[in-house]
Amino acid sequence: LKETRLLFVGFGTVGQGCAKHLVSTKEYLKMKYGFKFRVVGIVDTVKGSILNDNGVDLSRALSVVGKGKKLEGSEFRGKKGLPPIDAIKTSDADTLIEATWTNLKDAEPGTSHIIAALKSRIDVATSNKGPLALNFTKLTRLAKSKKRHLKYESTVMSGTPIFNLKDHCLRGARINKIRGILNGTTNFILTEMVNGKDYHSVLKDAQARGYAEVDPTGDVEARDPAAKITILSNAMLNADISYDEVQKEGITKITLNDIQQAVCESKRIKLLAEAYRNQDGKYSVSVKPTLLPENDLLAHVDGVMNAVQFSMNVQPDVTIVGPGAGGDSAGFGLLSDVLSIHEANRLEKVKSA
Amino acid sequence: LKETRLLFVGFGTVGQGCAKHLVSTKEYLKMKYGFKFRVVGIVDTVKGSILNDNGVDLSRALSVVGKGKKLEGSEFRGKKGLPPIDAIKTSDADTLIEATWTNLKDAEPGTSHIIAALKSRIDVATSNKGPLALNFTKLTRLAKSKKRHLKYESTVMSGTPIFNLKDHCLRGARINKIRGILNGTTNFILTEMVNGKDYHSVLKDAQARGYAEVDPTGDVEARDPAAKITILSNAMLNADISYDEVQKEGITKITLNDIQQAVCESKRIKLLAEAYRNQDGKYSVSVKPTLLPENDLLAHVDGVMNAVQFSMNVQPDVTIVGPGAGGDSAGFGLLSDVLSIHEANRLEKVKSA
């Protein structure tokens, strides 16, 4: 069995989450799926950069980074200090695990990492929403033209299966409509407001718990869920829409009074993402606060949990509910992608054989 | 591309549901997954039996059966009137689509159909709960020893992905606990009782809508969900438990008063199926009416919808909610199995190549 050579670019909470799963399931993955791996590099703008085609010890890397030290110390042998793009081009990797931060302004540096990898005929698993939300068609076309895989399970609902669910479990079904609760921070805030707390005190609480960023505008102004519904629309409905076209409305104007009024009417206000094809063939894609009746399951997806509901031609709606954030979960999504890529490559060998 | 030769045994609502999906997605499945098929036989104790290695026209069969006619008329060429076991042994099939009725007393005739197919080196996709609930270990071992596939997506939650979700989307994760609402009839009854209707009038309503059988004991005495949690425990937790070991309690003793009392306490009574491994290594598997607090998502899975929740080592709980019954949905589950088998067979060619 040939080893898959993995290169990490971005080794924060999510990259480390994936690394932990790889370490803890190594023997199982070999036995069960014939998946063997070697890490040929870890590159992070803060934690340093180490490249070694003979293998970088992943457990040691986790331990060193866990102690707050850099990856460029004497514990490691190999090429040190290379910036990401050079590392991608130089390394002997089969699969890039791209877990750098999301940037919805220009989708960098993630987009450049992905392009460099695909052009070097390296498969890509990414948790970075920016490149997929802003450059979906460009990147998926590039992957196709290079006959490489680009997987992005953890960009939406973290490690909760969405794209793999569609690809592997809903074969033969046509998805007509997607509805979802795609942002944990705002869902946490709206849930706490139902319990009588006002917006600003809940936001502070969410920041203290680490659910919300110090600058929470990306969440509360709906940019994060808008990025996710853009990716879903393109991947599941072939909508070919851009992030800018998504109708966005955040939760900053929702008052405690609005929330309580809804509860009195046996309803809930949720930041609902929706995408469907109109009669005229155009796509309607939006994220906005929406009143949901109590008999709508999405009204009961509370706290930091997220959900996606698929309406299909073959059967009534299917809804999947799970964590929408967290290093362990997003890291698991990356692992799922790496394993899917492994399997797809094996399948392609059949075709070419 | 080699055609997959399909044999239907059992051509009621579920078998026909699968047939409809095959007809309507034929070109798509060929293009997208390289899946080509030919139906080499349809066998049903009521609708008749037709076998033809050169192909049975599936659209015509659906139309004939839809008119209430038998499959043995002059519209069809081939061997007619063969009973199921003879048909399985005689036919040139690659994959058996077994969609006969569930029998939880001795799991026949489904078990014999599956055994006959596996022994003839035919892969099996079945929607029949009986064989899997009563003979899980025996049948899965037989499949393994014959190097054939036995798939059963639609035995639990119909076409909502459960087993495929685990196999394809949760790779590398260890499932520690399963909770679920696995029976649509009882969930419909309990939901309607929350709205103030008494048990007997709701049951009549459910029977009128076709949600409940004329003899509803299999549902209301929890045998159907017990069969399903048996299959889930064996497939997902490797519990190797038998259907008889499942602790079963139905909903026949639940009064309107119980329901209303629960609502007053902001709770819901649900017929909850649960399975987990105890500290002592033994498995606890049960189906019983359970009080769920309002912040439990399963408390809000209402009407005929079903749900399964997975607790895993790699991330917080993931819950999937969807239809638990219906010919279209169960037929879609069978189609998913047929496509999974097709893909697995292609993968195995790599290994052997």
mmCIF file of N, CA, C and O in Angstrom, chain A residues 21 25 28-29 32-33 159-161 164-173 297 300-301 305 314-323 328-329 332 335-336 339-340 343 346-347 349-351, chain B residues 21 25 28-29 32-33 159-161 164-173 297 300-301 305 314-323 328-329 332 335-336 339-340 343 346-347 349-351:
data_model
loop_
_atom_site.group_PDB
_atom_site.id
_atom_site.type_symbol
_atom_site.label_atom_id
_atom_site.label_comp_id
_atom_site.label_asym_id
_atom_site.label_seq_id
_atom_site.Cartn_x
_atom_site.Cartn_y
_atom_site.Cartn_z
ATOM 1 N N HIS A 21 -6.750 13.599 15.192
ATOM 2 C CA HIS A 21 -7.526 12.455 14.699
ATOM 3 C C HIS A 21 -6.636 11.501 13.898
ATOM 4 O O HIS A 21 -6.764 10.289 14.008
ATOM 5 N N THR A 25 -6.169 7.651 15.118
ATOM 6 C CA THR A 25 -6.849 6.614 14.327
ATOM 7 C C THR A 25 -5.918 5.952 13.309
ATOM 8 O O THR A 25 -6.380 5.172 12.473
ATOM 9 N N TYR A 28 -6.199 2.152 12.830
ATOM 10 C CA TYR A 28 -7.550 1.829 12.379
ATOM 11 C C TYR A 28 -7.732 2.174 10.896
ATOM 12 O O TYR A 28 -8.297 1.380 10.125
ATOM 13 N N LEU A 29 -7.250 3.341 10.506
ATOM 14 C CA LEU A 29 -7.420 3.773 9.117
ATOM 15 C C LEU A 29 -6.647 2.875 8.148
ATOM 16 O O LEU A 29 -7.089 2.612 7.038
ATOM 17 N N LYS A 32 -8.706 -0.565 8.245
ATOM 18 C CA LYS A 32 -10.079 -0.498 7.725
ATOM 19 C C LYS A 32 -10.145 0.004 6.287
ATOM 20 O O LYS A 32 -10.956 -0.470 5.504
ATOM 21 N N TYR A 33 -9.342 1.005 5.949
ATOM 22 C CA TYR A 33 -9.473 1.624 4.623
ATOM 23 C C TYR A 33 -8.206 1.510 3.785
ATOM 24 O O TYR A 33 -8.143 2.070 2.685
ATOM 25 N N GLY A 159 -17.402 19.428 10.982
ATOM 26 C CA GLY A 159 -17.259 18.010 10.660
ATOM 27 C C GLY A 159 -18.570 17.270 10.478
ATOM 28 O O GLY A 159 -18.583 16.071 10.188
ATOM 29 N N THR A 160 -19.688 17.938 10.654
ATOM 30 C CA THR A 160 -20.985 17.315 10.388
ATOM 31 C C THR A 160 -21.094 17.079 8.882
ATOM 32 O O THR A 160 -20.911 18.010 8.111
ATOM 33 N N PRO A 161 -21.362 15.853 8.457
ATOM 34 C CA PRO A 161 -21.304 15.567 7.012
ATOM 35 C C PRO A 161 -22.377 16.306 6.219
ATOM 36 O O PRO A 161 -23.561 16.189 6.522
ATOM 37 N N ASN A 164 -20.186 15.380 1.852
ATOM 38 C CA ASN A 164 -20.033 13.932 1.719
ATOM 39 C C ASN A 164 -21.385 13.231 1.790
ATOM 40 O O ASN A 164 -21.600 12.215 1.126
ATOM 41 N N LEU A 165 -22.287 13.773 2.597
ATOM 42 C CA LEU A 165 -23.643 13.224 2.663
ATOM 43 C C LEU A 165 -24.284 13.259 1.283
ATOM 44 O O LEU A 165 -24.861 12.274 0.813
ATOM 45 N N LYS A 166 -24.151 14.398 0.622
ATOM 46 C CA LYS A 166 -24.729 14.520 -0.712
ATOM 47 C C LYS A 166 -24.022 13.599 -1.713
ATOM 48 O O LYS A 166 -24.665 12.883 -2.472
ATOM 49 N N ASP A 167 -22.704 13.615 -1.682
ATOM 50 C CA ASP A 167 -21.943 12.850 -2.682
ATOM 51 C C ASP A 167 -22.094 11.346 -2.510
ATOM 52 O O ASP A 167 -22.151 10.609 -3.491
ATOM 53 N N HIS A 168 -22.124 10.880 -1.258
ATOM 54 C CA HIS A 168 -22.071 9.435 -1.032
ATOM 55 C C HIS A 168 -23.408 8.822 -0.647
ATOM 56 O O HIS A 168 -23.611 7.633 -0.810
ATOM 57 N N CYS A 169 -24.296 9.605 -0.044
ATOM 58 C CA CYS A 169 -25.527 9.022 0.512
ATOM 59 C C CYS A 169 -26.789 9.480 -0.195
ATOM 60 O O CYS A 169 -27.861 8.956 0.075
ATOM 61 N N LEU A 170 -26.700 10.472 -1.033
ATOM 62 C CA LEU A 170 -27.906 10.955 -1.715
ATOM 63 C C LEU A 170 -27.751 10.821 -3.227
ATOM 64 O O LEU A 170 -28.285 11.616 -3.994
ATOM 65 N N ARG A 171 -27.017 9.790 -3.641
ATOM 66 C CA ARG A 171 -26.783 9.570 -5.069
ATOM 67 C C ARG A 171 -28.096 9.292 -5.780
ATOM 68 O O ARG A 171 -28.897 8.496 -5.313
ATOM 69 N N GLY A 172 -28.275 9.944 -6.893
ATOM 70 C CA GLY A 172 -29.495 9.734 -7.652
ATOM 71 C C GLY A 172 -30.620 10.671 -7.244
ATOM 72 O O GLY A 172 -31.656 10.706 -7.889
ATOM 73 N N ALA A 173 -30.423 11.431 -6.172
ATOM 74 C CA ALA A 173 -31.466 12.372 -5.736
ATOM 75 C C ALA A 173 -31.170 13.767 -6.286
ATOM 76 O O ALA A 173 -30.013 14.152 -6.411
ATOM 77 N N LEU A 297 -38.781 22.011 12.391
ATOM 78 C CA LEU A 297 -37.677 21.445 13.176
ATOM 79 C C LEU A 297 -36.555 22.457 13.393
ATOM 80 O O LEU A 297 -35.944 22.503 14.468
ATOM 81 N N HIS A 300 -36.077 24.519 16.461
ATOM 82 C CA HIS A 300 -35.601 23.875 17.700
ATOM 83 C C HIS A 300 -34.120 23.529 17.666
ATOM 84 O O HIS A 300 -33.630 22.805 18.529
ATOM 85 N N VAL A 301 -33.433 23.993 16.646
ATOM 86 C CA VAL A 301 -31.975 23.814 16.604
ATOM 87 C C VAL A 301 -31.392 24.988 17.380
ATOM 88 O O VAL A 301 -31.408 26.120 16.908
ATOM 89 N N MET A 305 -25.495 24.726 17.963
ATOM 90 C CA MET A 305 -25.726 23.705 16.943
ATOM 91 C C MET A 305 -26.153 24.356 15.622
ATOM 92 O O MET A 305 -26.783 25.408 15.606
ATOM 93 N N VAL A 314 -36.816 12.758 -4.445
ATOM 94 C CA VAL A 314 -37.069 11.339 -4.214
ATOM 95 C C VAL A 314 -37.778 11.015 -2.904
ATOM 96 O O VAL A 314 -38.298 9.924 -2.732
ATOM 97 N N GLN A 315 -37.743 11.935 -1.943
ATOM 98 C CA GLN A 315 -38.353 11.658 -0.638
ATOM 99 C C GLN A 315 -38.517 12.967 0.114
ATOM 100 O O GLN A 315 -37.933 13.976 -0.252
ATOM 101 N N PRO A 316 -39.324 12.956 1.195
ATOM 102 C CA PRO A 316 -39.484 14.186 1.972
ATOM 103 C C PRO A 316 -38.156 14.669 2.557
ATOM 104 O O PRO A 316 -37.137 13.977 2.482
ATOM 105 N N ASP A 317 -38.205 15.860 3.135
ATOM 106 C CA ASP A 317 -36.995 16.530 3.619
ATOM 107 C C ASP A 317 -36.158 15.697 4.575
ATOM 108 O O ASP A 317 -36.681 15.016 5.452
ATOM 109 N N VAL A 318 -34.861 15.815 4.386
ATOM 110 C CA VAL A 318 -33.902 15.221 5.314
ATOM 111 C C VAL A 318 -33.103 16.360 5.940
ATOM 112 O O VAL A 318 -32.668 17.276 5.243
ATOM 113 N N THR A 319 -32.953 16.317 7.260
ATOM 114 C CA THR A 319 -32.259 17.377 7.989
ATOM 115 C C THR A 319 -31.109 16.774 8.767
ATOM 116 O O THR A 319 -31.280 15.741 9.419
ATOM 117 N N ILE A 320 -29.956 17.405 8.712
ATOM 118 C CA ILE A 320 -28.849 16.951 9.544
ATOM 119 C C ILE A 320 -28.449 18.077 10.496
ATOM 120 O O ILE A 320 -28.377 19.240 10.106
ATOM 121 N N VAL A 321 -28.289 17.708 11.750
ATOM 122 C CA VAL A 321 -28.045 18.679 12.809
ATOM 123 C C VAL A 321 -26.753 18.275 13.515
ATOM 124 O O VAL A 321 -26.560 17.096 13.826
ATOM 125 N N GLY A 322 -25.887 19.226 13.758
ATOM 126 C CA GLY A 322 -24.644 18.884 14.440
ATOM 127 C C GLY A 322 -23.833 20.119 14.728
ATOM 128 O O GLY A 322 -24.267 21.248 14.469
ATOM 129 N N PRO A 323 -22.615 19.907 15.254
ATOM 130 C CA PRO A 323 -21.772 21.047 15.591
ATOM 131 C C PRO A 323 -21.409 21.828 14.341
ATOM 132 O O PRO A 323 -21.219 21.256 13.267
ATOM 133 N N ASP A 328 -11.967 20.089 16.964
ATOM 134 C CA ASP A 328 -12.147 18.646 16.823
ATOM 135 C C ASP A 328 -13.075 18.336 15.660
ATOM 136 O O ASP A 328 -12.813 17.454 14.849
ATOM 137 N N SER A 329 -14.178 19.071 15.603
ATOM 138 C CA SER A 329 -15.178 18.806 14.577
ATOM 139 C C SER A 329 -14.648 19.179 13.189
ATOM 140 O O SER A 329 -14.700 18.373 12.254
ATOM 141 N N PHE A 332 -12.118 16.816 12.095
ATOM 142 C CA PHE A 332 -12.721 15.567 11.628
ATOM 143 C C PHE A 332 -13.236 15.714 10.195
ATOM 144 O O PHE A 332 -13.114 14.790 9.382
ATOM 145 N N LEU A 335 -10.328 15.287 8.009
ATOM 146 C CA LEU A 335 -9.980 13.862 7.923
ATOM 147 C C LEU A 335 -10.926 13.138 6.956
ATOM 148 O O LEU A 335 -10.483 12.331 6.122
ATOM 149 N N SER A 336 -12.226 13.442 7.046
ATOM 150 C CA SER A 336 -13.198 12.841 6.123
ATOM 151 C C SER A 336 -12.817 13.126 4.678
ATOM 152 O O SER A 336 -12.901 12.249 3.811
ATOM 153 N N LEU A 339 -9.783 11.105 3.562
ATOM 154 C CA LEU A 339 -10.159 9.710 3.294
ATOM 155 C C LEU A 339 -10.981 9.585 2.013
ATOM 156 O O LEU A 339 -10.834 8.614 1.261
ATOM 157 N N SER A 340 -11.846 10.568 1.754
ATOM 158 C CA SER A 340 -12.618 10.554 0.505
ATOM 159 C C SER A 340 -11.694 10.667 -0.701
ATOM 160 O O SER A 340 -11.902 10.011 -1.729
ATOM 161 N N GLU A 343 -10.018 7.381 -1.309
ATOM 162 C CA GLU A 343 -10.904 6.409 -1.950
ATOM 163 C C GLU A 343 -11.142 6.759 -3.418
ATOM 164 O O GLU A 343 -11.135 5.890 -4.285
ATOM 165 N N ARG A 346 -8.319 5.753 -5.513
ATOM 166 C CA ARG A 346 -8.305 4.309 -5.756
ATOM 167 C C ARG A 346 -9.320 3.938 -6.838
ATOM 168 O O ARG A 346 -9.051 3.116 -7.703
ATOM 169 N N LEU A 347 -10.508 4.573 -6.763
ATOM 170 C CA LEU A 347 -11.533 4.304 -7.774
ATOM 171 C C LEU A 347 -11.052 4.700 -9.169
ATOM 172 O O LEU A 347 -11.346 4.023 -10.155
ATOM 173 N N LYS A 349 -8.124 4.635 -10.279
ATOM 174 C CA LYS A 349 -7.190 3.631 -10.788
ATOM 175 C C LYS A 349 -7.941 2.530 -11.538
ATOM 176 O O LYS A 349 -7.441 1.994 -12.507
ATOM 177 N N VAL A 350 -9.163 2.201 -11.068
ATOM 178 C CA VAL A 350 -9.964 1.193 -11.775
ATOM 179 C C VAL A 350 -10.256 1.674 -13.168
ATOM 180 O O VAL A 350 -10.097 0.958 -14.146
ATOM 181 N N LYS A 351 -10.721 2.930 -13.238
ATOM 182 C CA LYS A 351 -11.101 3.471 -14.546
ATOM 183 C C LYS A 351 -9.937 3.431 -15.513
ATOM 184 O O LYS A 351 -10.086 3.059 -16.667
ATOM 185 N N HIS B 21 -37.425 5.007 -9.236
ATOM 186 C CA HIS B 21 -36.192 5.809 -9.202
ATOM 187 C C HIS B 21 -35.196 5.328 -10.259
ATOM 188 O O HIS B 21 -34.538 6.133 -10.906
ATOM 189 N N THR B 25 -33.935 7.854 -13.176
ATOM 190 C CA THR B 25 -32.561 8.365 -13.082
ATOM 191 C C THR B 25 -31.576 7.568 -13.940
ATOM 192 O O THR B 25 -30.369 7.783 -13.848
ATOM 193 N N TYR B 28 -28.876 9.514 -15.858
ATOM 194 C CA TYR B 28 -28.044 10.238 -14.902
ATOM 195 C C TYR B 28 -27.064 9.298 -14.205
ATOM 196 O O TYR B 28 -25.874 9.602 -14.055
ATOM 197 N N LEU B 29 -27.559 8.138 -13.783
ATOM 198 C CA LEU B 29 -26.715 7.181 -13.071
ATOM 199 C C LEU B 29 -25.600 6.644 -13.972
ATOM 200 O O LEU B 29 -24.487 6.399 -13.522
ATOM 201 N N LYS B 32 -23.168 9.769 -14.433
ATOM 202 C CA LYS B 32 -22.510 10.258 -13.219
ATOM 203 C C LYS B 32 -21.684 9.181 -12.520
ATOM 204 O O LYS B 32 -20.619 9.461 -11.992
ATOM 205 N N TYR B 33 -22.199 7.960 -12.473
ATOM 206 C CA TYR B 33 -21.516 6.921 -11.694
ATOM 207 C C TYR B 33 -21.074 5.721 -12.537
ATOM 208 O O TYR B 33 -20.593 4.730 -11.988
ATOM 209 N N GLY B 159 -35.317 5.719 3.413
ATOM 210 C CA GLY B 159 -34.262 6.222 2.551
ATOM 211 C C GLY B 159 -33.396 7.303 3.173
ATOM 212 O O GLY B 159 -32.459 7.790 2.544
ATOM 213 N N THR B 160 -33.694 7.706 4.404
ATOM 214 C CA THR B 160 -32.827 8.664 5.093
ATOM 215 C C THR B 160 -31.504 7.963 5.388
ATOM 216 O O THR B 160 -31.504 6.886 5.979
ATOM 217 N N PRO B 161 -30.387 8.545 4.970
ATOM 218 C CA PRO B 161 -29.110 7.822 5.101
ATOM 219 C C PRO B 161 -28.700 7.596 6.555
ATOM 220 O O PRO B 161 -28.604 8.547 7.331
ATOM 221 N N ASN B 164 -25.248 4.212 5.358
ATOM 222 C CA ASN B 164 -24.316 4.829 4.419
ATOM 223 C C ASN B 164 -23.658 6.054 5.026
ATOM 224 O O ASN B 164 -22.493 6.342 4.749
ATOM 225 N N LEU B 165 -24.406 6.769 5.852
ATOM 226 C CA LEU B 165 -23.835 7.925 6.560
ATOM 227 C C LEU B 165 -22.655 7.479 7.404
ATOM 228 O O LEU B 165 -21.577 8.075 7.383
ATOM 229 N N LYS B 166 -22.847 6.396 8.138
ATOM 230 C CA LYS B 166 -21.759 5.885 8.977
ATOM 231 C C LYS B 166 -20.602 5.378 8.122
ATOM 232 O O LYS B 166 -19.448 5.713 8.375
ATOM 233 N N ASP B 167 -20.925 4.591 7.104
ATOM 234 C CA ASP B 167 -19.864 3.965 6.312
ATOM 235 C C ASP B 167 -19.057 4.969 5.491
ATOM 236 O O ASP B 167 -17.849 4.822 5.339
ATOM 237 N N HIS B 168 -19.744 5.971 4.956
ATOM 238 C CA HIS B 168 -19.068 6.856 4.005
ATOM 239 C C HIS B 168 -18.707 8.214 4.575
ATOM 240 O O HIS B 168 -17.821 8.886 4.074
ATOM 241 N N CYS B 169 -19.446 8.674 5.594
ATOM 242 C CA CYS B 169 -19.257 10.060 6.046
ATOM 243 C C CYS B 169 -18.706 10.153 7.464
ATOM 244 O O CYS B 169 -18.358 11.227 7.908
ATOM 245 N N LEU B 170 -18.677 9.059 8.189
ATOM 246 C CA LEU B 170 -18.174 9.114 9.569
ATOM 247 C C LEU B 170 -16.961 8.200 9.714
ATOM 248 O O LEU B 170 -16.734 7.610 10.766
ATOM 249 N N ARG B 171 -16.202 8.082 8.654
ATOM 250 C CA ARG B 171 -15.017 7.219 8.679
ATOM 251 C C ARG B 171 -14.016 7.738 9.694
ATOM 252 O O ARG B 171 -13.720 8.923 9.730
ATOM 253 N N GLY B 172 -13.502 6.824 10.476
ATOM 254 C CA GLY B 172 -12.519 7.221 11.475
ATOM 255 C C GLY B 172 -13.145 7.623 12.806
ATOM 256 O O GLY B 172 -12.438 7.836 13.777
ATOM 257 N N ALA B 173 -14.475 7.732 12.848
ATOM 258 C CA ALA B 173 -15.141 8.091 14.105
ATOM 259 C C ALA B 173 -15.618 6.837 14.827
ATOM 260 O O ALA B 173 -16.004 5.862 14.195
ATOM 261 N N LEU B 297 -33.267 17.909 21.134
ATOM 262 C CA LEU B 297 -33.781 18.027 19.768
ATOM 263 C C LEU B 297 -34.802 16.937 19.440
ATOM 264 O O LEU B 297 -35.790 17.176 18.747
ATOM 265 N N HIS B 300 -38.510 17.326 19.564
ATOM 266 C CA HIS B 300 -39.191 18.118 18.535
ATOM 267 C C HIS B 300 -39.287 17.406 17.185
ATOM 268 O O HIS B 300 -39.634 18.021 16.186
ATOM 269 N N VAL B 301 -38.931 16.143 17.169
ATOM 270 C CA VAL B 301 -39.108 15.353 15.947
ATOM 271 C C VAL B 301 -40.534 14.820 15.993
ATOM 272 O O VAL B 301 -40.849 13.934 16.784
ATOM 273 N N MET B 305 -42.122 11.786 11.159
ATOM 274 C CA MET B 305 -40.671 11.875 10.978
ATOM 275 C C MET B 305 -39.938 10.997 11.997
ATOM 276 O O MET B 305 -40.419 10.763 13.101
ATOM 277 N N VAL B 314 -15.204 11.831 18.137
ATOM 278 C CA VAL B 314 -14.477 12.899 17.450
ATOM 279 C C VAL B 314 -15.140 14.269 17.487
ATOM 280 O O VAL B 314 -14.497 15.280 17.212
ATOM 281 N N GLN B 315 -16.429 14.313 17.795
ATOM 282 C CA GLN B 315 -17.126 15.597 17.791
ATOM 283 C C GLN B 315 -18.464 15.432 18.506
ATOM 284 O O GLN B 315 -18.910 14.320 18.741
ATOM 285 N N PRO B 316 -19.113 16.550 18.872
ATOM 286 C CA PRO B 316 -20.415 16.437 19.533
ATOM 287 C C PRO B 316 -21.451 15.721 18.653
ATOM 288 O O PRO B 316 -21.204 15.455 17.480
ATOM 289 N N ASP B 317 -22.589 15.432 19.261
ATOM 290 C CA ASP B 317 -23.631 14.642 18.605
ATOM 291 C C ASP B 317 -24.050 15.161 17.234
ATOM 292 O O ASP B 317 -24.211 16.356 17.031
ATOM 293 N N VAL B 318 -24.271 14.214 16.345
ATOM 294 C CA VAL B 318 -24.831 14.509 15.032
ATOM 295 C C VAL B 318 -26.174 13.788 14.938
ATOM 296 O O VAL B 318 -26.284 12.616 15.296
ATOM 297 N N THR B 319 -27.204 14.503 14.493
ATOM 298 C CA THR B 319 -28.546 13.947 14.402
ATOM 299 C C THR B 319 -29.043 14.048 12.973
ATOM 300 O O THR B 319 -28.890 15.090 12.342
ATOM 301 N N ILE B 320 -29.635 12.984 12.474
ATOM 302 C CA ILE B 320 -30.239 13.065 11.147
ATOM 303 C C ILE B 320 -31.728 12.776 11.275
ATOM 304 O O ILE B 320 -32.135 11.864 11.995
ATOM 305 N N VAL B 321 -32.519 13.620 10.638
ATOM 306 C CA VAL B 321 -33.971 13.562 10.764
ATOM 307 C C VAL B 321 -34.562 13.421 9.371
ATOM 308 O O VAL B 321 -34.144 14.130 8.452
ATOM 309 N N GLY B 322 -35.508 12.525 9.204
ATOM 310 C CA GLY B 322 -36.106 12.369 7.889
ATOM 311 C C GLY B 322 -37.243 11.381 7.919
ATOM 312 O O GLY B 322 -37.611 10.874 8.982
ATOM 313 N N PRO B 323 -37.765 11.080 6.727
ATOM 314 C CA PRO B 323 -38.895 10.156 6.673
ATOM 315 C C PRO B 323 -38.480 8.774 7.159
ATOM 316 O O PRO B 323 -37.361 8.336 6.925
ATOM 317 N N ASP B 328 -41.524 5.635 -1.790
ATOM 318 C CA ASP B 328 -40.518 6.445 -2.474
ATOM 319 C C ASP B 328 -39.235 6.481 -1.666
ATOM 320 O O ASP B 328 -38.134 6.326 -2.193
ATOM 321 N N SER B 329 -39.386 6.711 -0.374
ATOM 322 C CA SER B 329 -38.217 6.850 0.481
ATOM 323 C C SER B 329 -37.479 5.520 0.629
ATOM 324 O O SER B 329 -36.265 5.444 0.418
ATOM 325 N N PHE B 332 -35.781 4.646 -2.460
ATOM 326 C CA PHE B 332 -34.548 5.411 -2.622
ATOM 327 C C PHE B 332 -33.415 4.793 -1.804
ATOM 328 O O PHE B 332 -32.264 4.736 -2.244
ATOM 329 N N LEU B 335 -32.087 1.995 -3.782
ATOM 330 C CA LEU B 335 -31.249 2.510 -4.866
ATOM 331 C C LEU B 335 -29.871 2.897 -4.328
ATOM 332 O O LEU B 335 -28.841 2.587 -4.941
ATOM 333 N N SER B 336 -29.846 3.563 -3.161
ATOM 334 C CA SER B 336 -28.556 3.929 -2.548
ATOM 335 C C SER B 336 -27.699 2.699 -2.331
ATOM 336 O O SER B 336 -26.484 2.707 -2.581
ATOM 337 N N LEU B 339 -26.290 1.338 -5.606
ATOM 338 C CA LEU B 339 -25.167 2.160 -6.076
ATOM 339 C C LEU B 339 -23.926 1.961 -5.210
ATOM 340 O O LEU B 339 -22.799 1.950 -5.708
ATOM 341 N N SER B 340 -24.119 1.784 -3.902
ATOM 342 C CA SER B 340 -22.974 1.513 -3.012
ATOM 343 C C SER B 340 -22.310 0.197 -3.371
ATOM 344 O O SER B 340 -21.083 0.077 -3.367
ATOM 345 N N GLU B 343 -20.264 0.613 -6.467
ATOM 346 C CA GLU B 343 -18.998 1.294 -6.203
ATOM 347 C C GLU B 343 -18.020 0.382 -5.464
ATOM 348 O O GLU B 343 -16.826 0.336 -5.779
ATOM 349 N N ARG B 346 -16.409 -1.984 -7.744
ATOM 350 C CA ARG B 346 -15.367 -1.348 -8.545
ATOM 351 C C ARG B 346 -14.089 -1.182 -7.718
ATOM 352 O O ARG B 346 -12.988 -1.395 -8.216
ATOM 353 N N LEU B 347 -14.268 -0.798 -6.449
ATOM 354 C CA LEU B 347 -13.098 -0.638 -5.569
ATOM 355 C C LEU B 347 -12.359 -1.956 -5.385
ATOM 356 O O LEU B 347 -11.128 -1.988 -5.324
ATOM 357 N N LYS B 349 -12.120 -4.330 -7.427
ATOM 358 C CA LYS B 349 -11.329 -4.646 -8.613
ATOM 359 C C LYS B 349 -9.935 -4.045 -8.502
ATOM 360 O O LYS B 349 -8.971 -4.615 -8.972
ATOM 361 N N VAL B 350 -9.843 -2.849 -7.872
ATOM 362 C CA VAL B 350 -8.518 -2.235 -7.683
ATOM 363 C C VAL B 350 -7.648 -3.133 -6.842
ATOM 364 O O VAL B 350 -6.500 -3.405 -7.157
ATOM 365 N N LYS B 351 -8.245 -3.598 -5.718
ATOM 366 C CA LYS B 351 -7.481 -4.423 -4.791
ATOM 367 C C LYS B 351 -6.958 -5.665 -5.489
ATOM 368 O O LYS B 351 -5.823 -6.052 -5.314
#
